[in-house]
Coordinates of C-alpha atoms in Angstrom, one line a residue:
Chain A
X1 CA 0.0 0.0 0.0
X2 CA 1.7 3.8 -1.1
X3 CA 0.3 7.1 0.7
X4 CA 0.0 10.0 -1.1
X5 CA 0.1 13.0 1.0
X6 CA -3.3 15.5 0.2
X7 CA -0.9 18.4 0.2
X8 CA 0.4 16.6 -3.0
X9 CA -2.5 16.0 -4.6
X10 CA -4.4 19.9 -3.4
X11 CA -0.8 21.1 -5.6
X12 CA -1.3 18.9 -8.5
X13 CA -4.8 19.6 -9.0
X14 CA -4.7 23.6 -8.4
X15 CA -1.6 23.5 -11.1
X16 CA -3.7 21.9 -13.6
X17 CA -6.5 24.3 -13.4
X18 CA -3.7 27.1 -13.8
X19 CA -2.1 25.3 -16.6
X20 CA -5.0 23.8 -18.7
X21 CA -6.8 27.3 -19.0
X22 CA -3.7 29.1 -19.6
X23 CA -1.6 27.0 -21.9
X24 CA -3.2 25.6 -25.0
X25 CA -1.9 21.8 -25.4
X26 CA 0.6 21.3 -28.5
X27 CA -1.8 19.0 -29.9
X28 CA -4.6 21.2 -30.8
X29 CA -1.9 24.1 -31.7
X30 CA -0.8 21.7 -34.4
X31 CA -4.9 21.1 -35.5
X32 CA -5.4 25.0 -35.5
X33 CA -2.2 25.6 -37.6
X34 CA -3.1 23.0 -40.0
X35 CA -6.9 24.1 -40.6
X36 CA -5.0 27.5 -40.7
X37 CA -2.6 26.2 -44.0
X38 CA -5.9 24.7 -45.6
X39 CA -8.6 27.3 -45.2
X40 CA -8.7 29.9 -48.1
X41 CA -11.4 32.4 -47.0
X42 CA -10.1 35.6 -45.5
X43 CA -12.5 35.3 -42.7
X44 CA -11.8 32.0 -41.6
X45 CA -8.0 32.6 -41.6
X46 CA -8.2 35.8 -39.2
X47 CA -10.0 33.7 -36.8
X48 CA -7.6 30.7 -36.1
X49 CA -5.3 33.8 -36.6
X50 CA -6.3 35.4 -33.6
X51 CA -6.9 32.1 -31.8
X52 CA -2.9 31.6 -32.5
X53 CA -2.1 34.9 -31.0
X54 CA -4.8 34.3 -28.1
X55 CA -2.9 31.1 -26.9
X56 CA 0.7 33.3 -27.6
X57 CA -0.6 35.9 -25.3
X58 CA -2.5 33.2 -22.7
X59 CA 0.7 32.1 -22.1
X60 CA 3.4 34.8 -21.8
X61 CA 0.6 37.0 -19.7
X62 CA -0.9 34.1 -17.8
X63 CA -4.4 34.8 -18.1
X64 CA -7.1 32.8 -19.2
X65 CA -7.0 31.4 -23.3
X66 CA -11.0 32.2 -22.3
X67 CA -13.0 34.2 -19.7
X68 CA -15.1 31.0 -19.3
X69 CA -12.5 29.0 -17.3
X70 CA -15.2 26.5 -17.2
X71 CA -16.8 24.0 -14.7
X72 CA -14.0 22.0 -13.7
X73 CA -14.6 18.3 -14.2
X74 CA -12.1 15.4 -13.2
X75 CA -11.5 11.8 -14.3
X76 CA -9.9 10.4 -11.5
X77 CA -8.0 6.3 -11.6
X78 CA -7.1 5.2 -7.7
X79 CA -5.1 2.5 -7.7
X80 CA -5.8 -0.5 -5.7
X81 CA -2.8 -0.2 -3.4
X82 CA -3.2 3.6 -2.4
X83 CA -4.1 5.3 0.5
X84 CA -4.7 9.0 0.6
X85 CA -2.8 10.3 3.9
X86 CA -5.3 12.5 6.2
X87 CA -8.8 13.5 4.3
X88 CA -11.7 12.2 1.7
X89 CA -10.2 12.3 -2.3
X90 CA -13.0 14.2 -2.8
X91 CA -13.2 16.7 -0.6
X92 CA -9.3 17.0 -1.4
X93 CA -9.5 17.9 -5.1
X94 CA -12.1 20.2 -4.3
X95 CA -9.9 21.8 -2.2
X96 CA -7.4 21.6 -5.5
X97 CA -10.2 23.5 -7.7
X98 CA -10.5 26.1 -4.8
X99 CA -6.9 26.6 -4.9
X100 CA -6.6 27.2 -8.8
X101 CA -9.1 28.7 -9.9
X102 CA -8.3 31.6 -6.9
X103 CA -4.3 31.5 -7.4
X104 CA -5.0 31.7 -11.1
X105 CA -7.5 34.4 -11.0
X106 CA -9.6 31.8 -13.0
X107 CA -13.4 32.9 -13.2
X108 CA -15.8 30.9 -11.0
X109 CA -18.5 29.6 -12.6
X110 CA -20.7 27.6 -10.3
X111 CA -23.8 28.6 -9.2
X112 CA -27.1 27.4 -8.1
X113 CA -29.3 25.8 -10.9
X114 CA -32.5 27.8 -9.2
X115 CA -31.5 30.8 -7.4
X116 CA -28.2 31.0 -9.9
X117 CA -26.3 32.2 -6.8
X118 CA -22.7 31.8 -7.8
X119 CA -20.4 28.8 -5.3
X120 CA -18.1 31.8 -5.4
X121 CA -15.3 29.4 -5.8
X122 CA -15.3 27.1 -8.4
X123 CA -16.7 24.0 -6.7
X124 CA -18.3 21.8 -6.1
X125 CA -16.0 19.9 -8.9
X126 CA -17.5 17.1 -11.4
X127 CA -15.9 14.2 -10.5
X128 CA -16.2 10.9 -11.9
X129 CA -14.1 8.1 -10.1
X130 CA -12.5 4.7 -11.5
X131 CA -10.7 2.0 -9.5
X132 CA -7.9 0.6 -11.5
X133 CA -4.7 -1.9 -10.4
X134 CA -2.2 -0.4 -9.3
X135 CA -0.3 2.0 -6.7
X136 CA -0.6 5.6 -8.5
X137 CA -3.7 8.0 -8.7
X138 CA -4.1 9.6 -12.2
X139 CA -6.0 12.4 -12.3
X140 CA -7.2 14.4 -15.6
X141 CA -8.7 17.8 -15.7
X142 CA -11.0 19.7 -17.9
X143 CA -11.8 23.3 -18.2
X144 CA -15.9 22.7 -19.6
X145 CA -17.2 25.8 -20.9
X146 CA -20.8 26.9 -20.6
X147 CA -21.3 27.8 -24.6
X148 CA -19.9 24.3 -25.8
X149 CA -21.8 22.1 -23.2
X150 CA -24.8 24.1 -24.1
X151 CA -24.6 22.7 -27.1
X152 CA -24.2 18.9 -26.1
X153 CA -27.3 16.0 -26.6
X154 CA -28.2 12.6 -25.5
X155 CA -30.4 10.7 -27.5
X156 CA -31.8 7.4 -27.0
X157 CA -31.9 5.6 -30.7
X158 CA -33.8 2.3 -31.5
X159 CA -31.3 -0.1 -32.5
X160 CA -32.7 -0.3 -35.9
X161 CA -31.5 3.0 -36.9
X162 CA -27.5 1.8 -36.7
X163 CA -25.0 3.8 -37.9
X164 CA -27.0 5.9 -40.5
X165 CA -28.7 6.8 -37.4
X166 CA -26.3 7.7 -35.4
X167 CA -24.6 9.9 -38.2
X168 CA -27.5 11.7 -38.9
X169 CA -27.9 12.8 -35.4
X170 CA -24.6 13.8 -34.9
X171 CA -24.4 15.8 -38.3
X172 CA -27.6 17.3 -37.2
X173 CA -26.8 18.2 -33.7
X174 CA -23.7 20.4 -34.6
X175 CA -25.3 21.8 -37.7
X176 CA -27.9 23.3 -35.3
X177 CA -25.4 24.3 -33.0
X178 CA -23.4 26.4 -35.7
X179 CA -21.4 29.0 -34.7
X180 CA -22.7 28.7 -31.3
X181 CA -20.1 26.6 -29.7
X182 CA -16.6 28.4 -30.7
X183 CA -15.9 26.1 -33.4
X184 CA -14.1 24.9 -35.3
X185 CA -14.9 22.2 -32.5
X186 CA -13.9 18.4 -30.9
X187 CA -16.6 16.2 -30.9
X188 CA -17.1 13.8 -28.4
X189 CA -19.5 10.7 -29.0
X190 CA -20.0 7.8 -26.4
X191 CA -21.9 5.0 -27.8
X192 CA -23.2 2.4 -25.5
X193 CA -23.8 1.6 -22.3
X194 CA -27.1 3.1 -20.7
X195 CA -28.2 7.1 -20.8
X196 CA -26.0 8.5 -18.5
X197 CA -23.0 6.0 -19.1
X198 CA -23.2 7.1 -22.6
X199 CA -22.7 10.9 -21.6
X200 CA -19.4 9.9 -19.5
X201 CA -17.9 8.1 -22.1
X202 CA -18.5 10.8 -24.5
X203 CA -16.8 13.5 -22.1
X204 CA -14.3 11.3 -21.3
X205 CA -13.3 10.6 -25.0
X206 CA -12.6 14.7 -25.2
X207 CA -9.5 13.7 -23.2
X208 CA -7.3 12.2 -26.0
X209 CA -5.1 13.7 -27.7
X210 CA -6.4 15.4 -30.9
X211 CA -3.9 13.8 -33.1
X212 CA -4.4 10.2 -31.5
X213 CA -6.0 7.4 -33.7
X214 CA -8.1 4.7 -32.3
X215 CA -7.0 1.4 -31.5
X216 CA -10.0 -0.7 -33.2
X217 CA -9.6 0.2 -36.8
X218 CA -12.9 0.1 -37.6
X219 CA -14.1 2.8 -34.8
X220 CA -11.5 4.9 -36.2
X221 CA -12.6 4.6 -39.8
X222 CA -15.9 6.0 -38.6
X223 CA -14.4 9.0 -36.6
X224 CA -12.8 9.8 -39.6
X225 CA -16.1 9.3 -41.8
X226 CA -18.0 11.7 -39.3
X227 CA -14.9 14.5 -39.4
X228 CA -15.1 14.4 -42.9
X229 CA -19.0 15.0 -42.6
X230 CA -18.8 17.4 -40.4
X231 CA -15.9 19.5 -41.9
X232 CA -18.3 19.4 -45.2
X233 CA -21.2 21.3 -43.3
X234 CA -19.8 24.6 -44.3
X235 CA -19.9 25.9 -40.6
X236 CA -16.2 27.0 -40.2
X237 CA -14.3 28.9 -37.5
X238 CA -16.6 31.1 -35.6
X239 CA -19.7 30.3 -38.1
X240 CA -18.1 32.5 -40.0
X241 CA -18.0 29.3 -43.4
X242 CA -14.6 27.5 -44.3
X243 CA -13.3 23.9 -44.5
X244 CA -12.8 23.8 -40.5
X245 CA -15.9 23.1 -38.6
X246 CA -14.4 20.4 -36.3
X247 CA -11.0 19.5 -35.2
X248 CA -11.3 16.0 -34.5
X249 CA -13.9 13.6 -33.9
X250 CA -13.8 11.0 -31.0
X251 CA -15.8 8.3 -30.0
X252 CA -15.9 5.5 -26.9
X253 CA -17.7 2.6 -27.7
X254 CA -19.4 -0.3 -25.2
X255 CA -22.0 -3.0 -25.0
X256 CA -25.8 -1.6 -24.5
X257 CA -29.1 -3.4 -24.1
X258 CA -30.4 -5.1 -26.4
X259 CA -33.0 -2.8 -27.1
X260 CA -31.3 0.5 -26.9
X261 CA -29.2 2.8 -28.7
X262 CA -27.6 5.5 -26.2
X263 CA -25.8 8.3 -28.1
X264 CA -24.4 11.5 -26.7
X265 CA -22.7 14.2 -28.7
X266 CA -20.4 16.0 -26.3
X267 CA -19.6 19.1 -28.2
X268 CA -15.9 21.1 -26.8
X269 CA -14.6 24.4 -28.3
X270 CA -11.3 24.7 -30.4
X271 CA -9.4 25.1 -27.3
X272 CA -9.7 21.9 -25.5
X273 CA -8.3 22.6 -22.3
X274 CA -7.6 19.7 -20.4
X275 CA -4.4 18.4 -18.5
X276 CA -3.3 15.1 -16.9
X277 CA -1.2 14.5 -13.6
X278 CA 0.2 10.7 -12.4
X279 CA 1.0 10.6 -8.8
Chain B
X1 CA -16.5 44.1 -46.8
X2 CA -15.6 47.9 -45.3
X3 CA -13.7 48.7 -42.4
X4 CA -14.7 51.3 -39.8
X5 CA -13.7 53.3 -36.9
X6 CA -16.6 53.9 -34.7
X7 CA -17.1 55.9 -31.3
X8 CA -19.6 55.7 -28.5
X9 CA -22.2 56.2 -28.0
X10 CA -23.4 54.8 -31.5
X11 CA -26.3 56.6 -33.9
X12 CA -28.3 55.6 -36.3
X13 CA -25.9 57.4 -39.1
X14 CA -23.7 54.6 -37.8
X15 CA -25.7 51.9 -37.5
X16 CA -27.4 52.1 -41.8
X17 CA -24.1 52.1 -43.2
X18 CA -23.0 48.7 -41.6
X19 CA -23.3 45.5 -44.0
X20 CA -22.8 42.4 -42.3
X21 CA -19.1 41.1 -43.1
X22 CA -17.8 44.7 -42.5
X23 CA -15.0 45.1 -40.2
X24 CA -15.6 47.7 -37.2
X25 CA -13.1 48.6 -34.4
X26 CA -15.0 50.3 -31.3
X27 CA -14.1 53.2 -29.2
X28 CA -15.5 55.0 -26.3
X29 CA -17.4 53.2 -23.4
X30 CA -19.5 49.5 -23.2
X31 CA -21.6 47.5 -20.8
X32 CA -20.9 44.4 -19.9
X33 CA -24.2 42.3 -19.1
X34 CA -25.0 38.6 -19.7
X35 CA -27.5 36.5 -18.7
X36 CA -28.5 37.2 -14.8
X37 CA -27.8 40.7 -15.2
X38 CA -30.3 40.9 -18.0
X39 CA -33.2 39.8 -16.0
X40 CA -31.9 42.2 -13.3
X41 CA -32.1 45.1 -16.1
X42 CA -35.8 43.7 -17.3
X43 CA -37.4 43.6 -13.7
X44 CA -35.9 47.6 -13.2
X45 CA -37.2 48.4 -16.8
X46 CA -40.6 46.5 -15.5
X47 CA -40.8 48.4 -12.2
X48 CA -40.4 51.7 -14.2
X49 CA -37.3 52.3 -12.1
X50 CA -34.2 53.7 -14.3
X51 CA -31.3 51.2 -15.7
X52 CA -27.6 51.6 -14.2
X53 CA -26.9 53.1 -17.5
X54 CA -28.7 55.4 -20.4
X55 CA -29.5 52.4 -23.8
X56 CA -29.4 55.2 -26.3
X57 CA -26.7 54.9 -28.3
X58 CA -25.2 52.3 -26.2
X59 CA -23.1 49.0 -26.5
X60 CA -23.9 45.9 -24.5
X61 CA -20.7 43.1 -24.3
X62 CA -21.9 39.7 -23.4
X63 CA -19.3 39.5 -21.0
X64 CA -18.3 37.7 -18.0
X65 CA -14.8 38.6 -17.3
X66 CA -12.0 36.4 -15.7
X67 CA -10.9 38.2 -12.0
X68 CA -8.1 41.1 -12.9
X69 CA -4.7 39.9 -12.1
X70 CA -2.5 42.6 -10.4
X71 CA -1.8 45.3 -13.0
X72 CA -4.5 44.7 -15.3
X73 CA -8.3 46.7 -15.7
X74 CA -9.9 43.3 -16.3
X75 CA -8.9 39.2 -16.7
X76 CA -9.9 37.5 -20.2
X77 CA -12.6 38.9 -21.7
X78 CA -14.1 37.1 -24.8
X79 CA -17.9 37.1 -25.8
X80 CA -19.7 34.5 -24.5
X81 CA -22.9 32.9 -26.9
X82 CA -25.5 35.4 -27.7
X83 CA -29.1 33.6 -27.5
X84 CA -29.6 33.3 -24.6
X85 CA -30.0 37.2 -24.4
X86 CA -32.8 36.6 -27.1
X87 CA -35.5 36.8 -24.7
X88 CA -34.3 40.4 -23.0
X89 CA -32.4 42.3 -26.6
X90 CA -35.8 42.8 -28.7
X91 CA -36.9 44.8 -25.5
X92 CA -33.4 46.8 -25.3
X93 CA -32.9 47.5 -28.6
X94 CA -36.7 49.5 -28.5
X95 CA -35.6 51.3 -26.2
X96 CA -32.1 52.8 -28.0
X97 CA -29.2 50.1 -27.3
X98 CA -28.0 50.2 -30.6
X99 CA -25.6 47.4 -30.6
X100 CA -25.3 44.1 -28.9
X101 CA -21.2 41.5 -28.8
X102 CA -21.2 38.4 -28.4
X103 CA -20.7 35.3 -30.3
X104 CA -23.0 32.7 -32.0
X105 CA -26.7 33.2 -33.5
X106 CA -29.5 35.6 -32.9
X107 CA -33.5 34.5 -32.9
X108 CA -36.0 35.7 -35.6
X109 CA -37.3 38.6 -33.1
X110 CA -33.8 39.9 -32.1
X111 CA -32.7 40.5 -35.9
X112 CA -36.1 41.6 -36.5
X113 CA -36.0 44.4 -33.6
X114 CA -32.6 45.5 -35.2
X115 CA -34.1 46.3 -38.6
X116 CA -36.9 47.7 -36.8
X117 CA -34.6 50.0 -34.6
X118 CA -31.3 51.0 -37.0
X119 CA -28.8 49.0 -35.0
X120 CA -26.9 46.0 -35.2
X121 CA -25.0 42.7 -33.6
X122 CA -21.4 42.7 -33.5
X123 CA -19.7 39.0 -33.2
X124 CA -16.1 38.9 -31.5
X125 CA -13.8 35.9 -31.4
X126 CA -15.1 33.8 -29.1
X127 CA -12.1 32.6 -27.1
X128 CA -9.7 35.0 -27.6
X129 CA -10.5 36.4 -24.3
X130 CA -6.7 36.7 -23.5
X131 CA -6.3 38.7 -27.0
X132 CA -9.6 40.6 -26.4
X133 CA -8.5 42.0 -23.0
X134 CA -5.8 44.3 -24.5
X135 CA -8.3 46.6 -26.1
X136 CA -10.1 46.8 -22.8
X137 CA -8.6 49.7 -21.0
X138 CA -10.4 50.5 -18.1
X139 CA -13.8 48.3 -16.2
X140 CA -15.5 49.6 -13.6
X141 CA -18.5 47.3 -11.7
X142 CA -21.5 49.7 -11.6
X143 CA -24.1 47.8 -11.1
X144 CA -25.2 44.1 -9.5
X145 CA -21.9 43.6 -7.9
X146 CA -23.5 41.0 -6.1
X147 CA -23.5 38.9 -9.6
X148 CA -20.1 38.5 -9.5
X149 CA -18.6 37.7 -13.4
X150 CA -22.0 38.5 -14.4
X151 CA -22.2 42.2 -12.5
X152 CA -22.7 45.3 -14.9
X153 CA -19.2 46.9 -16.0
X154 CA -18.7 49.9 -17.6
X155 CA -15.7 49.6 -19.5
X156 CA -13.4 51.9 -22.0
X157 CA -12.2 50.3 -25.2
X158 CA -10.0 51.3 -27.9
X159 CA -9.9 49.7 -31.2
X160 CA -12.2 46.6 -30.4
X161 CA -12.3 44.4 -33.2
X162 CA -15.4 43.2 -34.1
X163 CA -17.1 41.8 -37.3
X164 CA -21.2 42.9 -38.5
X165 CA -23.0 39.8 -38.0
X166 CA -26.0 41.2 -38.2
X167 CA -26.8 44.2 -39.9
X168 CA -30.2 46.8 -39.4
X169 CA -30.9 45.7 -43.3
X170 CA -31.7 42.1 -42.7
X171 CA -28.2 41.1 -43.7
X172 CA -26.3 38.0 -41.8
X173 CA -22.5 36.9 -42.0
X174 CA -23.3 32.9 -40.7
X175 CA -22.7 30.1 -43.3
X176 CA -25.8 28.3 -43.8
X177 CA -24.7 25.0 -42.7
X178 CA -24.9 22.4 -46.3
X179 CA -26.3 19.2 -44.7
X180 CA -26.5 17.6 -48.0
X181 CA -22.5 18.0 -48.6
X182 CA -22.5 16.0 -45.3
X183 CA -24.5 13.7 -46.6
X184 CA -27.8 13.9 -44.8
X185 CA -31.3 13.8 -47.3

């Protein structure tokens, strides 16, 4: 059995938030400077333009790539053979959030669902826990935005309506959602499982890397045949039209009853904050 | 597509020449108000009491800053999406607001009130908050402090860059998404 020390993990989770919403990861620098090289429209251009200087100045100033510093959500993996030294995991990287998001001068964006009365500090967290073999705790942040999520379904489909189903609602869901979501955009699907199991996956899946290709060949031929899709809607940075309407497609896959069909389109910006931490 | 320098507060000699797709960078003073704030400016306007600041000629941001850092007026400051201001701009825009920055699409009855009034919706990057905050010189909280990153701010800009979206002729600047080249019937 290892102890990790809270202290350790309050640090690691409070750098994270600092980092993730401050530095824009390599990989979607690369996606942006790609779409850049193909789009011809003027428009289009100035957009990933500015997004390129945004991420320039993000990091030299240290302020936020985006005023919505988003509701921080975690994907944690405890190890079998860990102990956390002196207080509850989740009251710890709570206390983690807290830290960030005021060190950083990250804005707080909880609140109340009713009385919209703001937490005032960033928490309570969205944490979704996995026990895994193993002596370390991995621990993966997000920065969620408000305008993406926003934008984000879960359908129920009959099993009948397959793949052409599945397409179809995912084409349709980020046509609707247009400009509305800071594209150009990472779509994340989960397939599977039951309503709410889908929805996790499909978060979850935003965590790889942009660049990354999925192990089963077949799952990654169909990301690729839903980018394609997508990128032919037209939408483009900002809504503004061009070639780059999504970055990347991802999708997690797993068994479902036999009579269902979950789908849920998790719909990220073009700045896909998120950061990862092994202890 | 033109490109303009334009002062606060805004007229309608201002407003008519804009075509959507035209380039305009703002001077002079804007309000920052987003959703909660909004309602806050709806109930005053609905208990005939007086808004925090005068809508003719005026600029509303949809804004909710990051906190200022030391040494800075204001944190990251991109737009944040527009509709769900939808249900409060109509109202506004009667009443002399004659422009409205955010990011994302606008309902039937909000483009409608800006052909109806001379005055238009500006789109800004959405995400560049870091980028946007440099043309933000000075924010002050003057209203609904108890909002937090959604309180009132007035706030001096110089050079804000900002693309027509919407223009008081009915124009728009979105693509039309092409669900057939995706493939959908």
């Amino acid at each position: 059995m290892r102890t990790i020390k809270t202290s350790e993990i309050v640090d690691a989770v409070a750098n994270m938030c600092i980092k993730a919403n401050t530095e824009l990861p390599s990989d979607v620098r690369t996606k942006l400077e790609q779409a850049m090289a193909k789009e011809t429209s003027d428009s289009a251009k100035e957009v990933l333009r500015q997004l390129l200087e945004n991420a320039d100045l993000a990091k030299s100033t240290k302020l936020p790539l985006c005023q919505d510093c988003g509701l921080a959500v975690l994907f944690v993996e405890v190890g079998d053979d860990v102990r956390i030294d002196g207080g509850n995991l989740r009251e710890v990287i709570n206390e983690g959030v807290r830290k960030g998001y005021a060190d950083g001068f990250l804005r707080k964006s909880a609140c109340d669902p009713f009385s919209r009365a703001n937490t005032g500090d960033g928490t309570p967290a969205i944490i979704h826990f996995d026990f895994v073999p193993g002596d370390t705790l991995k621990i993966v942040y997000m920065a969620k935005g408000g305008g993406s999520e926003n934008m984000s379904r879960c359908t129920m489909l009959a099993p009948a309506q397959g793949w052409e189903g599945i397409k179809e609602f995912v084409i349709n869901r980020v046509a609707e959602a247009g400009p509305n979501p800071c594209p150009p955009i990472v779509v994340g699907l989960g397939i599977g499982g039951t309503f709410e199991h889908a929805s996790i996956i499909a978060k979850k899946s935003l965590m790889r890397r942009l660049d990354d290709t999925h192990p089963d060949p077949d799952i990654a031929a169909k990301e690729k045949e839903l980018e394609d899709a997508i990128n032919r809607l037209g939408i483009g940075p900002m809504g503004l039209g061009g070639k780059t309407t999504a970055l990347s497609v991802k999708m997690a896959v797993d068994p479902c009853h036999l009579a269902s069909l979950p789908l849920a389109v998790n719909i990220q910006c073009h700045s896909q904050r998120h950061e990862e931490v092994v202890l | 597509m033109a490109e303009y320098k334009l002062n606060t507060p805004l007229t309608d000699e201002d407003m008519k020449q804009l075509v959507a797709g035209d380039v305009v960078f703002l001077s002079g003073t804007i309000y920052s108000a987003r959703d909660a704030a909004h309602k806050k400016l709806v109930d005053l306007l609905d208990a005939g009491k007086e808004l925090p600041f005068a809508l003719e000629g005026a600029a509303i941001y949809y804004v909710g800053p990051s906190p200022a850092p030391p040494g800075r007026p204001i944190g990251a400051a991109g737009p944040t999406t527009s509709y769900r201001m939808d249900s409060y701009a109509p109202r506004l825009y009667s009443l002399g607001l004659k422009a409205t920055i955010g990011k994302g699409k606008r309902n039937d009855e909000t483009r409608q009130a800006m052909q109806d009034h001379t005055a238009v919706y500006f789109g800004a990057t959405g995400g560049a908050g870091a980028l946007l905050s440099n043309s933000i010189t000075e924010s002050t909280v003057i209203a609904f402090d108890e909002l937090g990153p959604e309180a009132v701010r007035k706030m001096k800009v110089t050079d804000f860059p900002l693309l027509v979206i919407n223009d008081a002729h009915g124009g728009e600047l979105y693509a039309v998404p092409d669900r057939k080249a995706a493939g959908l019937k």
